[in-house]
Amino acid sequence: MTTEQRSSIPDRIRTNGATPNPWWSNAVVYQIYPRSFQDSNGDGFGDLQGITSRLEYLADLGVDVIWLSPVYKSPQDDNGYDISDYRDIDPMFGTMDDMDELLARAHELGIKVVMDLVVNHTSDEHAWFAGSKARDGKHDDFYWWRPARQGFEPGTPGAEPNHWGSVFGGSAWQYDPERKEYFLHIFSKKQPDLNWENPAVRREVYDMMNWWLDRGIDGFRMDVITLISKLVDAQGKLPGEEGSELDEGPIGADGFSDVFGPSADGPRLDEFLKEMHREVFDGREGTITVGEAAGITPERGAEVTDVANRELDMLFVFSHVEGPGGPVGKWSSERWAIADLKKTMSHQQEVVAQKGWASLFFNNHDQPRSVSRWGDDSNETMRQLSAKALALVMHMHRGTPYVYEGEELGMTNAGFDSLDQYRDLESVNMYHQLIDAGLMTHDSMMAALKAVSRDNSRTPMQWDDTKYAGFTAPYAPTEPWIAVNPNKDSINAKQQVRDPNSVFAFYRKLIELRHTHAVVAAGDWQILDADDPNVYAFVRSLTDGTVGGGVDGAETKKLIVVANLSGEKVALPAESKQALGLDMAGAIIGGISADRMLIDTYEPEHTAANVLFGTLDPWEAFVYEA
């Protein structure tokens, strides 16, 4: 099933508050990390022709949209998130003709294509930055330039304008000897931040976005878009600058202060996003916009995605995947408790109940694999069960689900044991910084990398059990840019696409449920057994004339979603029992029918019997039509 074949949601049903309902109300998006998806020419890197060759696979899965991580021209310092030319394709990925071919074939299959938009920063090899360094008169203020601190030799320690630390390690300021000033880079020193206070910067960005939409793409996923408005005082000075009215906050043990607080959700963010909407999306039909919302609360996410505010369609809010914080941030060994995950995701659902829209995800190119993070990849049975249970929980929430490449197969973390196996700039830089600061040991940092490094999600897509997992030919002259996960022999698409019990088949059924049951996409959401440490359960309901009716024609619809997110056999908790028609003693009130199990991680008869006995097996999860 593809975009053109799936049912639309009738306008009497409220989705995000728009009328008519947007086409993406019951769509599913699939993220492709191009360098790791499919290599068509044997150079070790995935490419556009490789993606085109696999589009039928994605159509078979049933997704409606593909989101491509950056394929623009880039020095590849941060795997393409450092763009040197927004209007060209990097030779690593192919040509503009290849891009046009991909667009045409995807559209033939009813699949829309979303490009990654990286406009908080550019590459330091972009023509804008070259002109800005040279003070060419046109690009002088395209970036955040500041002089050295008084009394210090420019380019020496302590001369930086403030103490902000880069997300990728070290100072967030880099001295440029040509301009004789420092430029701000929240990420790599080869990723200078654009100065969105300058209207000329914004005009260039909007022109480029319109150019791509005119070429035929269907929307943008906007990288760290919530960082484009920095906090400044009345004189335009950043926190901690000499003469600034704003304090930069505490300096940590590593010698740096927080760059995110004063950069995320800045004072002009809404203004910039509204302007972008006016200049780019007004009058265009069929587009989709999603922003990566670093530092955004769920409440603010609801405001930004409120259709009345005309900003973005949806945001990636990260509160449910953020680590415990503290001096080492995400590198802590502390693991999310299921109760915490439920609490955080419940809050996300509640704040968009009346306005806005949610993006649903556990995985992406910056997150470790969910089956290794929250599931159980210790053996094949538990891996499959936990991958399915986590998928069921995510896809049955209200919003738009995002599937990251390989997630639909239950791909796991990379399992790297040595630092030289890692390619991620953040991982390698933070290894050295945290060890040098005495905050981590070699052993603790290696354990952290194995658990949460971004490279865990970037190993090649596992298509089959050949030498390079089908990502590139087994006889290719160049090995893949990053090592293939050895478990390709047991986890690969070839084994799963025709197996009705596979993780792939399970994802396909979840996607079909969203396409055909309006209650899944747009129904109300209510948590059950909020304090239970193992069971994640909730009710989805839809009533005609209020938020209801349905594609399936039912006047009233109610689904009970129950998932044991643990490797232990547990008791079915009280509120879930009641919702399923059992009293507290387990007696049958309304009866439990295996035929009303819409999807489950075991067999329907097995699950129905367990429910009657008031128990759930390890990773047992199901959706019951009440």
XYZ file of C-alpha atoms in Angstrom:
626
model
C 0.000 0.000 0.000
C 1.342 3.440 -0.927
C 0.284 7.046 -0.519
C -2.059 6.910 -3.499
C -3.713 3.667 -2.397
C -4.297 4.151 1.329
C -7.548 5.505 2.728
C -7.788 9.172 3.643
C -9.210 10.340 6.962
C -12.601 12.047 6.606
C -12.548 15.727 7.497
C -15.138 15.239 10.260
C -12.318 13.569 12.199
C -9.883 15.998 13.756
C -6.236 15.234 13.167
C -3.959 18.259 13.603
C -6.762 20.828 13.430
C -6.421 21.641 9.741
C -9.319 21.472 7.289
C -9.130 19.503 5.124
C -7.044 16.949 6.992
C -3.477 16.898 5.676
C -2.552 13.927 3.511
C 0.078 12.848 6.037
C -2.465 12.364 8.851
C -2.192 8.583 8.609
C 1.115 8.349 6.758
C 4.315 6.583 7.823
C 7.776 7.993 7.062
C 10.903 5.910 6.444
C 14.292 7.519 7.083
C 17.183 6.572 4.808
C 20.784 7.213 5.817
C 22.113 7.229 2.254
C 25.743 6.323 2.875
C 24.608 3.140 4.654
C 21.557 2.069 2.655
C 22.712 0.604 -0.681
C 26.001 0.937 -2.580
C 25.439 0.538 -6.323
C 28.999 1.072 -7.598
C 31.247 -0.769 -5.134
C 32.975 2.290 -3.623
C 31.883 1.444 -0.079
C 29.308 4.232 0.216
C 25.587 4.064 -0.386
C 24.237 6.248 -3.176
C 21.123 7.527 -4.930
C 21.033 4.793 -7.555
C 21.196 2.278 -4.736
C 18.197 3.888 -3.049
C 16.231 3.861 -6.303
C 16.965 0.151 -6.723
C 15.353 -0.557 -3.325
C 12.193 1.526 -3.643
C 10.029 -1.527 -4.372
C 11.112 -2.945 -1.012
C 9.845 0.215 0.688
C 6.603 0.129 -1.276
C 6.159 -3.487 -0.125
C 6.692 -2.380 3.481
C 3.927 0.156 2.914
C 5.599 3.451 3.821
C 4.286 6.681 2.314
C 7.314 8.960 2.557
C 11.071 8.564 2.483
C 13.285 11.077 4.234
C 16.829 11.263 2.913
C 19.625 12.328 5.237
C 21.784 14.908 3.375
C 22.999 14.079 -0.115
C 24.162 17.600 -0.938
C 27.749 18.423 -1.837
C 29.820 18.221 1.342
C 33.347 17.609 2.671
C 31.674 14.891 4.818
C 33.189 16.061 8.102
C 29.902 15.188 9.796
C 28.625 12.677 7.248
C 26.989 15.278 5.039
C 25.489 17.500 7.717
C 28.194 19.999 6.734
C 26.943 21.301 3.385
C 29.159 23.162 0.940
C 26.564 23.545 -1.850
C 22.827 23.266 -1.238
C 22.029 23.037 -4.951
C 24.266 20.155 -5.932
C 24.597 16.447 -5.158
C 27.802 15.147 -3.624
C 29.647 12.864 -6.086
C 29.696 10.231 -3.337
C 25.949 9.872 -3.831
C 25.742 10.448 -7.576
C 24.419 13.275 -9.728
C 21.413 15.538 -10.019
C 20.165 13.235 -12.774
C 20.264 10.384 -10.248
C 18.241 12.524 -7.851
C 15.656 13.280 -10.516
C 15.416 9.579 -11.359
C 14.877 8.709 -7.695
C 12.120 11.329 -7.410
C 10.379 10.093 -10.542
C 10.468 6.418 -9.530
C 9.357 7.135 -5.949
C 6.422 9.170 -7.200
C 5.473 6.391 -9.619
C 5.232 4.095 -6.587
C 3.161 6.629 -4.629
C 6.038 7.450 -2.263
C 6.828 11.058 -1.426
C 10.411 12.267 -0.905
C 11.590 14.565 1.885
C 15.054 16.156 1.881
C 17.123 16.943 4.972
C 17.434 20.716 5.392
C 20.559 21.753 7.325
C 20.450 25.535 7.746
C 21.533 26.184 11.316
C 25.047 25.881 9.901
C 26.946 25.243 6.688
C 30.300 23.718 5.903
C 33.309 25.996 6.319
C 33.891 25.184 2.638
C 30.650 26.845 1.545
C 31.022 29.892 -0.722
C 29.102 31.967 1.816
C 31.723 31.266 4.465
C 34.602 31.990 2.109
C 33.027 35.363 1.335
C 32.369 36.026 5.004
C 35.981 35.321 5.973
C 37.166 37.673 3.242
C 34.637 40.389 4.201
C 33.441 40.515 0.603
C 30.730 43.021 1.415
C 27.870 40.600 0.728
C 28.463 37.800 3.219
C 30.256 39.668 6.034
C 27.536 38.959 8.616
C 26.313 35.583 7.392
C 27.909 33.893 10.438
C 28.462 34.648 14.140
C 31.813 36.438 14.210
C 33.318 37.846 17.417
C 36.701 39.362 18.352
C 39.074 37.788 20.846
C 38.544 38.628 24.491
C 40.463 41.725 25.541
C 43.857 41.047 27.098
C 44.333 37.696 25.337
C 46.301 36.814 22.243
C 43.809 35.846 19.522
C 43.811 32.117 18.921
C 45.192 31.220 22.356
C 43.319 29.489 25.204
C 41.069 31.916 27.071
C 40.704 34.329 24.163
C 37.377 32.813 23.056
C 34.379 35.201 23.268
C 32.740 33.054 25.960
C 33.066 29.558 27.462
C 30.519 27.752 25.305
C 31.443 24.139 24.603
C 30.736 22.453 21.282
C 28.384 19.491 21.236
C 31.164 17.571 19.489
C 33.794 18.471 22.081
C 36.105 21.402 22.686
C 35.227 25.068 22.425
C 32.276 26.246 20.328
C 34.535 29.020 18.970
C 37.206 28.700 16.287
C 39.712 31.418 15.450
C 40.075 32.316 11.775
C 43.444 33.941 10.950
C 42.138 35.426 7.702
C 39.343 37.441 9.293
C 41.196 37.643 12.613
C 38.040 36.819 14.540
C 36.304 33.799 16.077
C 33.282 32.123 14.520
C 30.643 30.167 16.423
C 30.132 26.452 15.762
C 27.720 24.583 18.019
C 28.852 21.366 16.339
C 32.108 20.679 14.440
C 34.594 23.492 13.825
C 33.904 22.799 10.145
C 30.210 23.649 10.719
C 29.996 27.410 11.341
C 26.578 28.600 12.522
C 24.608 30.842 10.185
C 23.505 34.197 11.563
C 19.722 34.113 11.147
C 19.503 37.633 12.562
C 20.663 38.729 9.090
C 17.664 38.947 6.681
C 19.968 38.207 3.730
C 20.756 34.784 5.219
C 17.076 33.994 5.486
C 16.379 35.096 1.900
C 19.124 32.804 0.588
C 17.721 29.876 2.566
C 14.153 30.431 1.394
C 15.244 30.769 -2.227
C 17.081 27.462 -1.967
C 14.089 25.713 -0.386
C 11.789 26.962 -3.142
C 14.302 25.757 -5.736
C 14.117 22.214 -4.373
C 10.326 22.204 -4.062
C 10.033 23.434 -7.634
C 12.270 20.519 -8.626
C 9.733 18.073 -7.226
C 10.584 17.162 -3.633
C 7.692 16.962 -1.193
C 9.045 18.638 1.921
C 11.862 18.998 4.403
C 13.080 17.479 7.620
C 14.866 20.425 9.233
C 18.045 19.590 11.115
C 18.383 21.288 14.562
C 16.042 24.007 13.300
C 15.254 25.099 16.858
C 18.821 26.407 17.248
C 18.573 29.108 14.575
C 17.601 31.885 17.023
C 20.319 32.574 19.590
C 19.693 34.493 22.806
C 21.212 37.986 22.620
C 20.896 41.126 24.731
C 19.652 44.528 23.580
C 23.036 45.227 21.966
C 23.064 41.918 20.108
C 25.673 40.374 22.423
C 25.642 36.677 23.277
C 25.672 35.480 26.887
C 29.136 35.706 28.465
C 30.537 38.081 25.849
C 32.413 41.080 27.167
C 29.881 43.769 27.921
C 26.894 41.423 27.596
C 23.935 41.857 29.903
C 23.432 38.081 29.842
C 25.279 35.534 31.969
C 26.400 32.340 30.255
C 25.738 30.107 33.249
C 27.986 27.723 35.170
C 31.242 26.390 33.758
C 31.543 22.614 34.019
C 34.422 20.401 35.043
C 35.496 20.214 31.407
C 35.962 23.995 31.324
C 32.920 24.755 29.188
C 29.476 26.236 29.692
C 26.257 25.042 28.057
C 25.711 26.221 24.489
C 22.272 24.640 24.134
C 20.372 26.635 26.742
C 20.968 30.047 25.118
C 20.696 28.640 21.575
C 17.630 26.403 21.678
C 14.135 27.844 21.232
C 15.504 31.372 21.032
C 13.419 34.553 21.173
C 12.900 34.849 17.401
C 12.313 31.172 16.563
C 8.569 31.517 16.009
C 9.124 34.661 13.937
C 11.643 32.900 11.699
C 9.460 29.816 11.225
C 6.378 31.887 10.408
C 8.398 33.851 7.879
C 9.683 30.608 6.351
C 6.130 29.341 6.040
C 5.032 32.518 4.265
C 8.001 32.647 1.915
C 8.177 28.933 1.051
C 5.045 26.916 1.852
C 2.071 29.258 1.463
C 0.161 28.245 -1.642
C 1.920 24.910 -2.015
C -0.166 21.768 -1.616
C 1.046 18.354 -0.548
C 4.185 19.305 1.367
C 5.315 18.097 4.783
C 7.626 19.845 7.236
C 9.182 18.327 10.322
C 11.731 20.018 12.545
C 14.397 18.463 14.720
C 13.553 20.144 18.016
C 16.703 20.138 20.125
C 15.982 21.802 23.460
C 12.220 22.107 22.873
C 9.691 21.116 25.520
C 6.608 19.148 24.512
C 4.473 22.201 25.326
C 6.449 24.384 22.952
C 6.307 21.609 20.396
C 2.519 21.770 20.487
C 2.652 25.531 19.868
C 5.080 25.300 16.956
C 2.986 22.574 15.306
C -0.381 24.214 16.003
C -1.813 24.716 12.521
C -3.140 28.114 13.575
C 0.422 29.374 14.074
C 1.549 28.410 10.554
C 5.037 27.243 11.454
C 5.823 23.513 11.055
C 3.678 20.407 10.635
C 5.466 18.387 13.301
C 8.596 18.279 15.442
C 10.972 15.633 16.730
C 10.777 16.187 20.482
C 13.528 14.273 22.269
C 12.445 14.135 25.900
C 11.680 10.410 25.664
C 15.133 9.494 24.306
C 17.301 11.915 26.277
C 19.747 10.473 28.790
C 19.856 11.269 32.498
C 22.021 14.370 32.022
C 24.745 15.302 34.492
C 28.412 15.966 33.773
C 28.701 13.304 31.076
C 25.239 13.692 29.546
C 24.155 10.839 27.328
C 27.391 8.954 28.009
C 26.107 7.971 31.438
C 25.553 4.254 32.013
C 22.163 4.917 33.585
C 19.338 3.219 31.693
C 15.843 4.588 31.161
C 13.247 2.832 33.294
C 10.071 1.813 31.478
C 8.048 3.846 33.983
C 10.055 6.952 33.030
C 9.570 6.242 29.333
C 5.811 5.928 29.852
C 5.632 9.124 31.859
C 7.550 11.124 29.267
C 5.677 9.787 26.251
C 2.353 10.212 28.032
C 3.180 13.873 28.517
C 4.040 14.241 24.840
C 0.676 12.752 23.884
C -1.288 14.902 26.310
C 0.104 18.235 25.124
C -0.881 17.603 21.496
C -4.343 16.300 22.358
C -5.994 19.631 21.496
C -3.490 21.290 19.163
C -0.398 20.395 17.202
C 0.874 17.005 16.106
C 3.453 14.458 17.278
C 6.330 12.714 15.541
C 6.650 9.139 16.782
C 10.092 7.570 16.865
C 12.509 5.473 18.887
C 15.238 5.279 16.227
C 17.100 7.609 13.895
C 20.646 8.264 12.685
C 21.550 9.943 16.005
C 20.085 7.296 18.336
C 21.220 3.776 19.217
C 19.058 0.897 18.052
C 15.930 0.663 20.219
C 16.009 -3.132 20.395
C 19.434 -2.883 22.045
C 18.518 0.141 24.149
C 15.129 -0.819 25.602
C 14.647 -4.316 24.244
C 16.626 -7.540 24.574
C 19.109 -8.540 21.861
C 20.734 -11.305 23.928
C 19.177 -14.076 21.844
C 17.130 -14.399 18.670
C 13.782 -15.108 20.311
C 13.975 -12.174 22.697
C 15.284 -9.883 19.963
C 12.312 -10.556 17.716
C 9.756 -10.331 20.510
C 11.162 -7.119 21.973
C 11.566 -5.487 18.548
C 7.917 -6.193 17.825
C 6.721 -5.042 21.261
C 8.563 -1.725 21.022
C 7.259 -1.180 17.503
C 3.697 -1.879 18.589
C 3.908 0.613 21.424
C 5.341 3.356 19.223
C 3.061 2.887 16.231
C -0.108 2.794 18.290
C 0.397 6.319 19.601
C -1.274 9.337 18.013
C 0.933 11.117 15.498
C 3.156 10.278 12.537
C 5.522 7.296 12.941
C 9.065 7.384 11.586
C 10.821 4.112 10.771
C 14.611 4.262 10.551
C 16.346 1.994 8.035
C 16.803 -1.503 9.431
C 14.442 -0.887 12.328
C 11.814 -2.885 10.455
C 14.212 -5.866 10.575
C 15.057 -5.476 14.259
C 18.652 -4.469 13.545
C 20.787 -4.131 16.678
C 23.652 -1.977 17.925
C 26.997 -2.405 16.183
C 28.840 -4.155 19.013
C 32.179 -2.425 18.263
C 34.965 -3.207 20.734
C 37.728 -0.777 19.754
C 37.846 2.961 19.141
C 39.258 2.575 15.632
C 35.987 0.942 14.528
C 34.059 4.165 15.187
C 33.610 6.792 12.476
C 31.317 9.250 14.245
C 32.970 12.609 14.941
C 30.990 13.150 18.136
C 31.903 9.725 19.527
C 35.637 9.993 18.851
C 35.904 13.595 20.082
C 33.937 12.975 23.280
C 35.976 9.852 24.038
C 39.102 11.993 24.255
C 37.492 14.992 25.950
C 35.776 13.082 28.752
C 38.820 10.923 29.454
C 41.159 13.930 29.399
C 38.849 15.752 31.836
C 38.903 12.759 34.192
C 35.150 12.283 33.894
C 35.357 8.841 32.257
C 37.828 5.979 32.055
C 38.732 4.110 28.882
C 36.594 1.151 29.937
C 33.568 3.229 30.932
C 33.762 5.297 27.762
C 34.023 2.242 25.544
C 30.970 0.797 27.289
C 29.148 4.087 26.692
C 30.067 4.117 23.003
C 28.834 0.564 22.623
C 25.519 1.579 24.188
C 24.744 5.014 22.723
C 27.200 6.024 19.978
C 25.529 7.306 16.826
C 27.498 4.738 14.834
C 25.254 2.034 16.298
C 22.553 3.079 13.864
C 24.860 3.763 10.918
C 26.205 0.318 10.067
C 25.192 -0.875 6.586
C 21.654 -1.993 5.919
C 21.436 -5.786 6.189
C 19.852 -7.000 2.976
C 21.186 -10.569 2.995
C 23.833 -12.832 4.552
C 26.585 -12.298 1.959
C 29.995 -10.851 2.843
C 28.842 -7.229 3.042
C 25.189 -7.966 3.862
C 24.109 -7.065 0.323
C 24.908 -3.415 1.001
C 27.639 -3.719 -1.601
C 28.661 -6.649 -3.783
C 30.768 -9.321 -2.049
C 33.438 -8.826 -4.730
C 33.400 -5.005 -4.456
C 36.896 -3.467 -4.619
C 36.257 -1.301 -1.528
C 34.947 -2.363 1.865
C 31.982 -0.490 3.316
C 32.858 2.853 4.946
C 31.902 1.359 8.324
C 31.922 -2.291 9.334
C 28.911 -4.510 8.734
C 27.285 -5.930 11.864
C 28.299 -9.623 12.098
C 24.715 -10.629 12.913
C 23.781 -10.024 9.259
C 23.702 -13.831 8.919
C 20.617 -14.035 11.133
C 19.138 -10.548 10.698
C 18.541 -9.542 7.097
C 15.780 -8.518 4.728
C 16.069 -11.565 2.453
C 15.106 -13.863 5.306
C 12.270 -11.678 6.523
C 10.313 -10.235 3.612
C 8.414 -13.457 2.899
C 8.287 -14.729 6.500
C 4.819 -13.986 7.959
C 6.243 -14.138 11.500
C 9.180 -11.798 10.919
C 9.783 -8.362 12.378
C 9.376 -6.995 8.834
C 5.927 -8.573 8.501
C 4.976 -7.145 11.884
C 5.933 -3.606 10.794
C 4.004 -4.039 7.577
C 0.889 -4.955 9.552
C 1.340 -1.998 11.920
C 1.582 0.354 8.957
C -1.531 -1.189 7.411
C -3.446 -0.682 10.676
C -2.638 3.037 10.590
C -3.688 3.284 6.962
C -7.028 1.552 7.479
C -8.099 2.433 11.050
C -8.666 6.135 11.685
C -8.585 5.541 15.436
C -4.880 4.645 15.206
C -3.951 7.879 13.477
C -6.333 10.344 15.100
C -8.150 8.799 18.068
C -7.942 9.984 21.650
C -5.183 8.541 23.837
C -5.396 7.563 27.508
C -2.714 5.884 29.606
C -3.514 2.825 31.724
C -1.577 1.597 34.773
C 0.774 4.574 34.637
C 2.902 3.406 37.569
C 3.368 -0.208 36.527
C 7.128 -0.806 36.087
C 6.795 -3.280 33.198
C 3.495 -2.918 31.389
C 2.897 -0.068 28.944
C -0.836 0.098 28.254
C -3.228 2.687 26.875
C -6.600 3.128 25.189
C -7.204 4.624 21.725
C -10.777 5.746 21.151
C -12.730 7.513 18.432
C -16.364 8.647 18.542
C -18.187 9.918 15.488
C -19.209 13.579 15.609
C -16.497 14.608 18.104
C -13.080 13.284 17.137
C -14.514 10.220 15.560
C -15.933 8.238 12.773
C -13.467 6.241 10.829
C -12.072 5.067 7.570
C -13.411 1.679 8.521
C -16.944 3.103 8.816
C -17.415 2.397 12.534
C -19.349 4.988 14.550
C -17.406 4.235 17.699
C -14.043 2.577 17.951
C -11.925 1.600 20.929
C -8.576 -0.191 20.911
C -6.798 -1.490 24.012
C -3.012 -1.550 23.654
C -1.071 -3.615 26.196
C 2.647 -4.397 26.136
C 4.881 -6.155 28.618
C 8.179 -4.375 27.993
C 10.232 -6.781 30.049
C 11.834 -10.183 29.756
C 9.838 -11.543 32.692
C 6.386 -13.034 32.980
C 4.227 -10.413 34.704
C 0.719 -9.971 36.024
C -1.755 -8.050 33.915
C -2.284 -4.842 35.911
C -5.640 -3.657 37.226
C -6.629 -0.895 34.800
C -5.682 -3.027 31.819
C -7.829 -5.856 33.168
C -10.778 -3.571 33.535
C -10.370 -2.103 30.047
C -10.261 -5.633 28.601
C -13.472 -6.651 30.349
C -12.083 -8.543 33.336
C -12.875 -7.797 36.956
C -10.148 -7.559 39.572
C -10.407 -11.259 40.361
C -9.911 -12.131 36.700
C -13.498 -13.172 36.048
C -14.748 -12.699 32.513
C -17.186 -9.822 32.132
C -17.249 -9.135 28.420
C -15.258 -12.110 27.190
C -11.913 -12.223 25.392
C -11.883 -13.289 21.755
C -8.746 -14.183 19.835
C -10.515 -12.884 16.723
C -10.438 -9.368 18.160
C -6.675 -9.361 18.531
C -5.696 -7.029 15.686
C -1.983 -7.668 16.117
C 0.175 -9.311 18.760
C 3.722 -10.474 19.338
C 2.661 -14.072 20.064
C -0.279 -16.006 18.565
C -3.783 -14.566 19.156
C -5.020 -17.704 20.916
C -1.941 -17.729 23.183
C -2.434 -14.088 24.115
C -6.182 -14.436 24.686
C -5.561 -17.368 27.046
C -2.912 -15.427 28.943
C -5.230 -12.434 29.332
C -7.906 -14.678 30.821
C -5.362 -15.937 33.341
C -4.255 -12.370 34.062
C -0.653 -12.779 32.902
C 1.646 -11.622 30.133
C 4.646 -13.530 28.855
C 8.001 -11.787 28.209
C 7.563 -9.036 25.594
C 3.962 -10.039 25.030
C 2.144 -7.117 23.403
C -1.166 -6.820 21.587
C -3.881 -4.523 20.289
C -7.396 -5.600 21.245
C -10.520 -4.277 19.537
C -12.934 -3.615 22.386
